[in-house]
Short mmCIF file of C-alpha atoms in Angstrom, two decimals:
data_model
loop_
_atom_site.label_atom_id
_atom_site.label_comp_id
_atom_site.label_asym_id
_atom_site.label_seq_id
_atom_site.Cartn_x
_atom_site.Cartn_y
_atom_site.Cartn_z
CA UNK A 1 -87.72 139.58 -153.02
CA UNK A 2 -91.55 138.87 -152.92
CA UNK A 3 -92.45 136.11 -154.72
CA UNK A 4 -95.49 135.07 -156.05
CA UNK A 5 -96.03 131.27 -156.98
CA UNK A 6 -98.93 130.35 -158.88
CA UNK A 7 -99.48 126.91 -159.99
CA UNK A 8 -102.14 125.09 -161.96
CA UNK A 9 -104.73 123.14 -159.94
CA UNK A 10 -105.67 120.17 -162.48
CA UNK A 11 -103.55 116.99 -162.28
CA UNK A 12 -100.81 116.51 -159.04
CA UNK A 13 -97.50 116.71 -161.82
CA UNK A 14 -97.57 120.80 -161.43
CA UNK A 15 -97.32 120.48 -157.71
CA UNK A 16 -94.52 118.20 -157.41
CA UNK A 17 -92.63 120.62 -159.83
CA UNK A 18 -93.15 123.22 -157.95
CA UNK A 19 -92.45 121.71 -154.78
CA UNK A 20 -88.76 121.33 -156.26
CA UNK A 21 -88.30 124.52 -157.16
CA UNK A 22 -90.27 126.25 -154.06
CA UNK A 23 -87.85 124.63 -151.40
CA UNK A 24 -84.93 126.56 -153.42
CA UNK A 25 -86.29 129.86 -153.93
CA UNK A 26 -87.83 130.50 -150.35
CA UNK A 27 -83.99 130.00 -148.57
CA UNK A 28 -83.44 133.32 -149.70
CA UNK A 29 -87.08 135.11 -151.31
CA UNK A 30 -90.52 135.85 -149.48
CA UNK A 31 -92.84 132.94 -151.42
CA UNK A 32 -96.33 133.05 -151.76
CA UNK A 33 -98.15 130.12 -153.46
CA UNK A 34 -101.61 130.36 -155.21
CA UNK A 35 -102.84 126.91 -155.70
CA UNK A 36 -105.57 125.79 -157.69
CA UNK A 37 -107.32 122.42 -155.86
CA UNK A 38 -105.20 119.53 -156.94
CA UNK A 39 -101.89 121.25 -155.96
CA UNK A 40 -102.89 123.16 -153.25
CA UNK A 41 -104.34 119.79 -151.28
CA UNK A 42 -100.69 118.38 -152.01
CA UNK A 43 -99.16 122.00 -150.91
CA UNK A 44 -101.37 123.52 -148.10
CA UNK A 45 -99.21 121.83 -145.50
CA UNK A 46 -95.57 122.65 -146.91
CA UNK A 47 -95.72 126.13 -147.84
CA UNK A 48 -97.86 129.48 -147.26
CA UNK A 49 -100.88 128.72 -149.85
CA UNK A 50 -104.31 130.62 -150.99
CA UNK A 51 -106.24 128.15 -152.98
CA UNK A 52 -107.29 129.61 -156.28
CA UNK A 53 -109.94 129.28 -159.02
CA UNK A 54 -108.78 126.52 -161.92
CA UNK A 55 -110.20 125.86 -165.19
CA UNK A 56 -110.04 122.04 -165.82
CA UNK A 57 -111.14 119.57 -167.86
CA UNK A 58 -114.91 117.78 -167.43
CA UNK A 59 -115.56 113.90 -168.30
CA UNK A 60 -119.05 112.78 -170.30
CA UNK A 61 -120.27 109.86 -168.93
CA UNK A 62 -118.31 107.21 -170.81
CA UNK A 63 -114.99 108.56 -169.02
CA UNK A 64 -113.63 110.35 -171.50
CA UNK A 65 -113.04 114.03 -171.59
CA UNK A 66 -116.24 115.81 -173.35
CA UNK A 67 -114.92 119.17 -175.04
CA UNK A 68 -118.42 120.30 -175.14
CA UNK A 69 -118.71 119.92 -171.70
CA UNK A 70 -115.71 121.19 -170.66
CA UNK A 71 -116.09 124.54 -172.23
CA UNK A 72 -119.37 124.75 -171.17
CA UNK A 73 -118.69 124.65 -167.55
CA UNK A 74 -115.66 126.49 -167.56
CA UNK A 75 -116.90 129.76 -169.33
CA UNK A 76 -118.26 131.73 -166.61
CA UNK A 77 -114.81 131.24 -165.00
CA UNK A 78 -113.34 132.13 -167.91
CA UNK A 79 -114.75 135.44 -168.42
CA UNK A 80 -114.30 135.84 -165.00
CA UNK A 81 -110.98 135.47 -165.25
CA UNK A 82 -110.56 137.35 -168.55
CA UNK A 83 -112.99 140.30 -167.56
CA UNK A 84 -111.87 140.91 -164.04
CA UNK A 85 -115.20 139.56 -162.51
CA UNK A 86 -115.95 138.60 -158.95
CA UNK A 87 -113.57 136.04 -158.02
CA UNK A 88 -110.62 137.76 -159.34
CA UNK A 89 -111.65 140.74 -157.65
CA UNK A 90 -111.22 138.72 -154.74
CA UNK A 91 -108.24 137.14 -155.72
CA UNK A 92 -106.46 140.51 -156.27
CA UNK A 93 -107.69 141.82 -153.01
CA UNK A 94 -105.29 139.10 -151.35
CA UNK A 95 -102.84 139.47 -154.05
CA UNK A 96 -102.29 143.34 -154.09
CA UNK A 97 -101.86 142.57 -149.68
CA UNK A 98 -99.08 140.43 -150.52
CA UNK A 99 -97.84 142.93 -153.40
CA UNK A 100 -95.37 140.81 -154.94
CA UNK A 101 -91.88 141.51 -156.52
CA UNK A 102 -91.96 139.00 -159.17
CA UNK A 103 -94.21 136.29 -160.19
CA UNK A 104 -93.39 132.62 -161.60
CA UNK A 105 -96.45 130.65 -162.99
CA UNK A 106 -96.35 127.07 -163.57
CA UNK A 107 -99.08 127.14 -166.09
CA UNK A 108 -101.61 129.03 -163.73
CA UNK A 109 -103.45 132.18 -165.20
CA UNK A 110 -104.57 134.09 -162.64
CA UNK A 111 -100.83 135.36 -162.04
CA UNK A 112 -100.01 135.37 -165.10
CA UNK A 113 -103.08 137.95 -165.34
CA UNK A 114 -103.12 140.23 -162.13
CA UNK A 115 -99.26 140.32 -162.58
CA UNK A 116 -99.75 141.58 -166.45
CA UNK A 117 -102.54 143.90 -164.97
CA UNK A 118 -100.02 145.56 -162.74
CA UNK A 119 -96.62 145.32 -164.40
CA UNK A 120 -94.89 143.09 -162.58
CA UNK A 121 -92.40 140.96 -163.88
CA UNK A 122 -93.44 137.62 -164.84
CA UNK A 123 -91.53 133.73 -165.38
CA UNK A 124 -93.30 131.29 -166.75
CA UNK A 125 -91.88 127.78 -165.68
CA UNK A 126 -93.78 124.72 -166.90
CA UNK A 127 -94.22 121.82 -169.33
CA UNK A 128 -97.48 123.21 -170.88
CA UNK A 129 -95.77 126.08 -172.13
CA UNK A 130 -93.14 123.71 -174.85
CA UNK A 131 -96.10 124.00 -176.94
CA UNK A 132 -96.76 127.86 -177.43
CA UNK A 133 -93.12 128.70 -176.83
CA UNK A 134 -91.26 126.33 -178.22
CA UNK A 135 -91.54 124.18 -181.61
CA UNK A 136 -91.84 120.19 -180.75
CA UNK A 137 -92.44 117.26 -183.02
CA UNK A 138 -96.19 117.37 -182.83
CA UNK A 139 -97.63 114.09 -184.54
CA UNK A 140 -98.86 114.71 -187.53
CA UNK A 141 -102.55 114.23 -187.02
CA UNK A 142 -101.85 116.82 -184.04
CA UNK A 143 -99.98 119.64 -185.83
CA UNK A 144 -103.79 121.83 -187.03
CA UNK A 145 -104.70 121.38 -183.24
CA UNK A 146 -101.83 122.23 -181.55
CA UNK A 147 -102.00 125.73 -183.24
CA UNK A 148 -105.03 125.36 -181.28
CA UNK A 149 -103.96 125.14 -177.88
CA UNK A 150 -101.17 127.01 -178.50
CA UNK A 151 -103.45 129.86 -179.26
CA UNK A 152 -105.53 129.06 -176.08
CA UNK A 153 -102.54 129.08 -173.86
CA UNK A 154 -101.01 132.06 -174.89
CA UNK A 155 -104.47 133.90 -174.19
CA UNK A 156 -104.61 133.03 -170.77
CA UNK A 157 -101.04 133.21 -169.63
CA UNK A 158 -100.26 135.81 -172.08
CA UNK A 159 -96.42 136.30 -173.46
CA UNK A 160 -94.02 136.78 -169.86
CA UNK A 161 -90.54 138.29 -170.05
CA UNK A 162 -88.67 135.29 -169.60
CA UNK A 163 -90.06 131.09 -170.04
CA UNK A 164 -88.65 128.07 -168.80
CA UNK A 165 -89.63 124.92 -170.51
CA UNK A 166 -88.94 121.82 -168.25
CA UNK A 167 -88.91 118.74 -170.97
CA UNK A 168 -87.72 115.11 -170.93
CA UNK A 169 -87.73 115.57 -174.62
CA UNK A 170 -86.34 117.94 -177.34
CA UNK A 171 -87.93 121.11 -178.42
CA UNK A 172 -86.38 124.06 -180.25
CA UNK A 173 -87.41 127.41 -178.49
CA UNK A 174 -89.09 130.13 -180.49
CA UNK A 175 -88.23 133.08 -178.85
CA UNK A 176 -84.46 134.46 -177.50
CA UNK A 177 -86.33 134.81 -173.88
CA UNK A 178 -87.13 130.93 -173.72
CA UNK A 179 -84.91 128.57 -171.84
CA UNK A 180 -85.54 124.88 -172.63
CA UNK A 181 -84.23 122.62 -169.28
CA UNK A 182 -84.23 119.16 -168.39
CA UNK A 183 -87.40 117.43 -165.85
CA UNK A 184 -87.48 118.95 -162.39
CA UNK A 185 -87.55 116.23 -160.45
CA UNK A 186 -89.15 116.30 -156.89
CA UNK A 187 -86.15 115.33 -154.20
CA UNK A 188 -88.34 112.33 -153.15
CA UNK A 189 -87.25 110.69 -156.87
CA UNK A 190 -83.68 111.91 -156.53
CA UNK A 191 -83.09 109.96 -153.03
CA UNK A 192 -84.80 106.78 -154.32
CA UNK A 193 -83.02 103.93 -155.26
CA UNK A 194 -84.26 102.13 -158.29
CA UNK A 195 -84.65 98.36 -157.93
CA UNK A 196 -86.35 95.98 -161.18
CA UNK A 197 -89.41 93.98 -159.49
CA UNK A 198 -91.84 92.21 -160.99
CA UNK A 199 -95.19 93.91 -160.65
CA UNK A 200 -96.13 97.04 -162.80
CA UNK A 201 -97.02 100.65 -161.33
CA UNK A 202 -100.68 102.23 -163.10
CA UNK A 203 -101.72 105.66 -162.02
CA UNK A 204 -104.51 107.82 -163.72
CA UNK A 205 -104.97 111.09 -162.96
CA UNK A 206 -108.45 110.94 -162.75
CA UNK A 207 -109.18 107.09 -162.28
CA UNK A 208 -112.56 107.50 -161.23
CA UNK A 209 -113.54 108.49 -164.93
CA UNK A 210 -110.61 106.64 -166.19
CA UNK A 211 -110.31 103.10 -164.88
CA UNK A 212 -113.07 101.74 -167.09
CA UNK A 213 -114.52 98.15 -167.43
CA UNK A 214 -112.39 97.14 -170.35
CA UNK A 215 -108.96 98.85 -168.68
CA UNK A 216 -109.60 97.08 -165.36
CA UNK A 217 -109.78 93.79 -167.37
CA UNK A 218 -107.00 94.62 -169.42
CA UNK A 219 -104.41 94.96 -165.92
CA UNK A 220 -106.34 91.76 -164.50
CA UNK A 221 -105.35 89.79 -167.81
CA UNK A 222 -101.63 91.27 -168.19
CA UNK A 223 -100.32 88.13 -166.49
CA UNK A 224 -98.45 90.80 -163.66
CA UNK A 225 -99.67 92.29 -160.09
CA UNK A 226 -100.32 95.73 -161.17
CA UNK A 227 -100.07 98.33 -158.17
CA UNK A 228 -102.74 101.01 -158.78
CA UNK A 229 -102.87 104.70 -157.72
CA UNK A 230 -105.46 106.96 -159.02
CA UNK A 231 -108.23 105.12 -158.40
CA UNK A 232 -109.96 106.33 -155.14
CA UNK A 233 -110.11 102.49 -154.02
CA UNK A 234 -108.09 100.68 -151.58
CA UNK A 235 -106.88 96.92 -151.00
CA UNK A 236 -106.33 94.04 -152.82
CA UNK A 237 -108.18 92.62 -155.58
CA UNK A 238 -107.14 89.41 -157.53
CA UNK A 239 -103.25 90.53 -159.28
CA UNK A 240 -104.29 94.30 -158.58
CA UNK A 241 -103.42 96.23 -155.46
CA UNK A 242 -105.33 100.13 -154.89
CA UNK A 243 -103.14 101.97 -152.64
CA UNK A 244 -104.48 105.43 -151.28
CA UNK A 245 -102.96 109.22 -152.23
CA UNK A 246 -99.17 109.20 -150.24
CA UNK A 247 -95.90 110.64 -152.15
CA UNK A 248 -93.46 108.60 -150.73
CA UNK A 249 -95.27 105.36 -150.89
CA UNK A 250 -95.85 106.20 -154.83
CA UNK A 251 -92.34 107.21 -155.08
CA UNK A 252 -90.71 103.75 -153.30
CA UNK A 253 -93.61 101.94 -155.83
CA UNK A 254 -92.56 103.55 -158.99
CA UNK A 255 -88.59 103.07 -158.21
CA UNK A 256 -89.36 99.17 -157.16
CA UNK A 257 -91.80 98.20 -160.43
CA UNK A 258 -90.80 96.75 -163.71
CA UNK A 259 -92.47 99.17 -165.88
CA UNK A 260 -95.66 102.05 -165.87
CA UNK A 261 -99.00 102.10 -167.11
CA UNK A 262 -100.49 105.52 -166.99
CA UNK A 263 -102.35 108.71 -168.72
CA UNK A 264 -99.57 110.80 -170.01
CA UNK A 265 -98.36 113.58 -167.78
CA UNK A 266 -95.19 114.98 -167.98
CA UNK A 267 -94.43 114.73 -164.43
CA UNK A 268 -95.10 111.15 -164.12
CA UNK A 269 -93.26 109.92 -167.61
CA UNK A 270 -90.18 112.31 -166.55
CA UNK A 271 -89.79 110.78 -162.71
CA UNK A 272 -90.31 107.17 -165.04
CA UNK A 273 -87.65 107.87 -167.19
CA UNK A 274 -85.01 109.18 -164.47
CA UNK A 275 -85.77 105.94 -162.23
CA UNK A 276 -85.19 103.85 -165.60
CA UNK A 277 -88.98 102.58 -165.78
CA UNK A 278 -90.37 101.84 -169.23
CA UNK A 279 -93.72 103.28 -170.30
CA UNK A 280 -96.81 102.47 -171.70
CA UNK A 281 -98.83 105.64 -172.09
CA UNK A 282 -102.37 106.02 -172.24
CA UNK A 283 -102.78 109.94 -173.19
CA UNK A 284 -106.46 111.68 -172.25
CA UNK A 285 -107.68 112.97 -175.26
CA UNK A 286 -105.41 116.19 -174.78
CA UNK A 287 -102.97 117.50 -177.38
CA UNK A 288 -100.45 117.64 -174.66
CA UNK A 289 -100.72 114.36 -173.28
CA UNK A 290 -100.81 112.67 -176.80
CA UNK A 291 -97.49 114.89 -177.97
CA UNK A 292 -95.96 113.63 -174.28
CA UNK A 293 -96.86 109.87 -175.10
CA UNK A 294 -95.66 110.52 -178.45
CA UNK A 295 -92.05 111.28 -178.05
CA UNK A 296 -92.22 108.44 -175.34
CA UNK A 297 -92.55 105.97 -178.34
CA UNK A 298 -90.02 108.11 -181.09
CA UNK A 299 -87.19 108.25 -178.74
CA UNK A 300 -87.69 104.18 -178.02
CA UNK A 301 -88.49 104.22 -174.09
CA UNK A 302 -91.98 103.22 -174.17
CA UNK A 303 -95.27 102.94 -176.09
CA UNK A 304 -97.96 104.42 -176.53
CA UNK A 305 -101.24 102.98 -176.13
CA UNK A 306 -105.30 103.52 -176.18
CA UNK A 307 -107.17 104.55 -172.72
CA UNK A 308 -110.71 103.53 -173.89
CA UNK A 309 -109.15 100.81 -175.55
CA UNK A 310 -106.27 98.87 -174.14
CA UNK A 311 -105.83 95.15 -174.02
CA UNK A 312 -104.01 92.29 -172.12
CA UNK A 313 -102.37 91.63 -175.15
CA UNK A 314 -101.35 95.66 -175.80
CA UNK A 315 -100.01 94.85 -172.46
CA UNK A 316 -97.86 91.88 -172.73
CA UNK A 317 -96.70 93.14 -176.06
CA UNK A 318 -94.80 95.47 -174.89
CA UNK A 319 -94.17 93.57 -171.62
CA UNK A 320 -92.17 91.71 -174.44
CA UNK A 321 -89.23 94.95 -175.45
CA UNK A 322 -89.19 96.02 -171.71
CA UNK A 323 -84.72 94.98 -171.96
CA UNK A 324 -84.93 97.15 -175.27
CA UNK A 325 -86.37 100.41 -173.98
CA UNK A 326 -84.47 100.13 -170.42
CA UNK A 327 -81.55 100.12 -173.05
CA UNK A 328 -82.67 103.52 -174.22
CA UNK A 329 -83.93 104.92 -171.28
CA UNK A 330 -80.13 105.66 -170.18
CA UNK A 331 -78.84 108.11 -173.30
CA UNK A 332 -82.20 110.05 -172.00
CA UNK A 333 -81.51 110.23 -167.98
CA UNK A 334 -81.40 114.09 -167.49
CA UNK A 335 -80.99 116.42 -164.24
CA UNK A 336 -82.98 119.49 -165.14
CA UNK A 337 -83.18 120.81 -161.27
CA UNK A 338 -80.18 121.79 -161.61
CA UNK A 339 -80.55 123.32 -164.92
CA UNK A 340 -83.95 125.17 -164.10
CA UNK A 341 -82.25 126.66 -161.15
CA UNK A 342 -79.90 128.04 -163.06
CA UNK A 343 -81.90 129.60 -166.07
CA UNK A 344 -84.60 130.88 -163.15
CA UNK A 345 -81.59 132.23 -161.24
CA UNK A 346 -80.52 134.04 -164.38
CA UNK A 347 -83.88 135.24 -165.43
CA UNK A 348 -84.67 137.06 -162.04
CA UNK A 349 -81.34 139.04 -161.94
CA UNK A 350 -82.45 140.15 -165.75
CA UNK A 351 -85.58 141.28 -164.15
CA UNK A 352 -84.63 142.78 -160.78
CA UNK A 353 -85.02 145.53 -160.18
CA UNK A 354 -88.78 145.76 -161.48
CA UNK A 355 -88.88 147.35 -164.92
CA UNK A 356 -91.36 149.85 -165.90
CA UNK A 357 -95.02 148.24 -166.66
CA UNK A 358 -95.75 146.72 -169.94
CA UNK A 359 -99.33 146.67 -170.02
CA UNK A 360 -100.39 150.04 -168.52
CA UNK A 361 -100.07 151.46 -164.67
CA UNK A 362 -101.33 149.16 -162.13
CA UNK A 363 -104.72 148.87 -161.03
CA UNK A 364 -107.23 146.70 -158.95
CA UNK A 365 -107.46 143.96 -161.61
CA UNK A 366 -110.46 144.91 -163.51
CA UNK A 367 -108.83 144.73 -166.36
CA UNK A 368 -106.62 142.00 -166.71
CA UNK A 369 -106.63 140.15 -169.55
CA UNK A 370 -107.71 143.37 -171.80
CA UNK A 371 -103.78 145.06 -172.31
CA UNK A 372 -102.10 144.10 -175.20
CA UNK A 373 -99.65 140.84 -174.32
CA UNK A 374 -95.80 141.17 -174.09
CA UNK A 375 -94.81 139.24 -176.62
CA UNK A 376 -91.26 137.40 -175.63
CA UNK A 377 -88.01 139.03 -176.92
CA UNK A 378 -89.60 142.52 -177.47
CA UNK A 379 -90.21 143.31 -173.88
CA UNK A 380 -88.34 142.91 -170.49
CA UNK A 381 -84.53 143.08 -169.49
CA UNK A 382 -84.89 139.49 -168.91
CA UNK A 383 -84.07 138.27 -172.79
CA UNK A 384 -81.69 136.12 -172.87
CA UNK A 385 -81.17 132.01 -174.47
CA UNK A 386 -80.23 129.71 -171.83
CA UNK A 387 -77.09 127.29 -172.57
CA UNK A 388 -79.45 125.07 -171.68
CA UNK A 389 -80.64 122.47 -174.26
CA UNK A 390 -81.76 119.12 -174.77
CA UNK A 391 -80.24 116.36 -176.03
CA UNK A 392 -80.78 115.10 -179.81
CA UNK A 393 -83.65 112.44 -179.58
CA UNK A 394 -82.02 109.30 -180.71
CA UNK A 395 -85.23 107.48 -182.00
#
């Protein structure tokens, strides 16, 4: 089969769980990936990948994400992207060479689009998507929003035929055609060993925006060396230690540290949680991120805490119940590789062979984005509810 891969280019967390599932699929399937810039600089060297278009998030000049801004500079690509304009013209000339089988998106649009476009079978397989296809415990200041972006991401990934939610948390599913799985872990985490040191582990996903006056003070007070990543420095300075972009050296840090101090990615809170690390979360001021550092605190494995606003003392507070959440962390430790494979291997023998289009006959991608969505569990032979599920959160 002729797989295309498409996975979001914001953050590195998509492209190391893609990385997992990509060295499983292309033993036996034809794999394409379509990489937008964050993942495809982490991918270009391991696997046959086209870097893509991505819509991302923009920072105002106090480090913070600007919603204003972001919009603004990400609405030409939009419409691009919703209108068939130039650059996914360009991206379907490319695409329609490779003329894929089946299609698997972790959270990227412009499959989910050209594949809609032309009727072919689509997966979704993400984090992202435990918010528009599943029901989580949203805070409650979050709940109005979160209708939001639920909204949001359904318009630009649309409704596939079959979704797999990778959580380290609980979610009910929504749909008959949604499969809710543990983390996918890259095999870098699996093979480490974990070890309790002394010093903590920060990373921000964007720490040139994010590692602000008041933060760096806060890890220079927290009485601890703090190993940083994320921050586009290098070397030592005073307790703090910058070390430069490298997967395993991350992975060896994060297995050897006492606890984490980051922005709150999935990726990065599920490979803490598997390697028994206790968090303190710092979520960008994203729905996503807060509902991520959210359950972190409810099921008793971390805190969370304030990015523009965190203080040596937030720090050696919970420095303080680091025995208490290492407790908790093990009812929580969860293999979801194996259970993604699974519910992906299950999904694409529902859809294969390729059913009839959904959206219209195919076509050069002008269109994509007009059709009327799929919506899951009326469409598809691929409907079907994984055995799959997560455990009860015990917090």
């Amino acid at each position: 089969m002729r797989i295309a891969y498409g996975v979001m280019g914001y953050g590195r967390g998509h492209a190391m769980r893609s990385s997992a599932m990509l060295e499983w699929l292309s033993r036996e399937h034809e794999v394409r990936v379509y990489a937008g810039p964050d993942a495809y600089a982490v991918m270009k060297d391991q696997h046959d990948c086209e870097l893509i278009p991505c819509i991302h998030y923009h920072y105002g000049p106090g480090g913070s994400i600007d919603p204003a801004l972001t919009v603004k500079r990400n609405l030409r690509l939009s419409m691009d992207l919703l209108f068939g304009g130039a650059r996914t013209r360009q991206l379907a000339a490319s695409w329609d060479r490779f003329a894929p089988d089946l299609v698997i998106s972790d959270s990227e649009a412009w499959s989910h689009q050209l594949a809609r476009a032309r009727g072919i079978p689509r997966i979704s397989l993400d984090h992202v998507g435990i918010m528009a296809y599943c029901r989580p415990s949203f805070p409650a200041e979050d709940r109005l929003l979160a209708q939001r972006d639920r909204f949001g991401y359904l318009a630009m990934m649309g409704r596939p035929q079959h979704a797999i939610v990778s959580s380290f948390y609980p979610a009910e599913a929504r749909y008959p055609n949604v499969s809710v799985v543990g983390p996918i872990l890259r095999p870098l985490v699996y093979a480490a060993e974990p070890r309790q040191g002394e010093y903590l582990l920060a990373y921000f996903n964007k720490g040139t925006h994010q590692l602000h006056d008041a933060l760096d003070q806060a890890l220079r007070a927290c009485g601890r060396p703090v190993v940083i990543y994320g921050a586009e420095r290098e070397g030592r300075d005073e307790n703090l230690l910058f070390r430069p972009p490298s997967q395993q050296g991350f992975v060896e840090d994060l297995a050897g540290c006492a606890a984490v101090i980051a922005t709150a990615g999935h990726q990065l809170a599920a490979e803490a949680l598997w390697l028994g690390k206790p968090m303190l979360l710092l979520p960008e001021a994203a729905v996503e991120q807060r509902l991520n550092a959210h359950m972190v605190q409810k099921m008793g494995i971390g805190e969370r805490g304030c990015l523009r606003e965190l203080s040596g003392y937030d720090i050696q507070r919970f420095l303080l119940r680091l025995d208490d959440y290492r407790s908790a962390i093990r009812r929580y430790r969860r293999d979801g590789l194996t259970e993604s494979r699974q519910a992906l291997a299950a999904a694409m023998a529902r859809l294969s062979p390729r059913p009839a289009p959904v959206s219209g006959p195919p076509n050069s991608g002008s269109s994509a984005g007009r059709s009327a969505p799929d919506h899951p569990g009326t469409h598809g032979p691929g409907v079907h509810r994984s055995d799959c599920t997560a455990p009860p959160c015990g917090a």
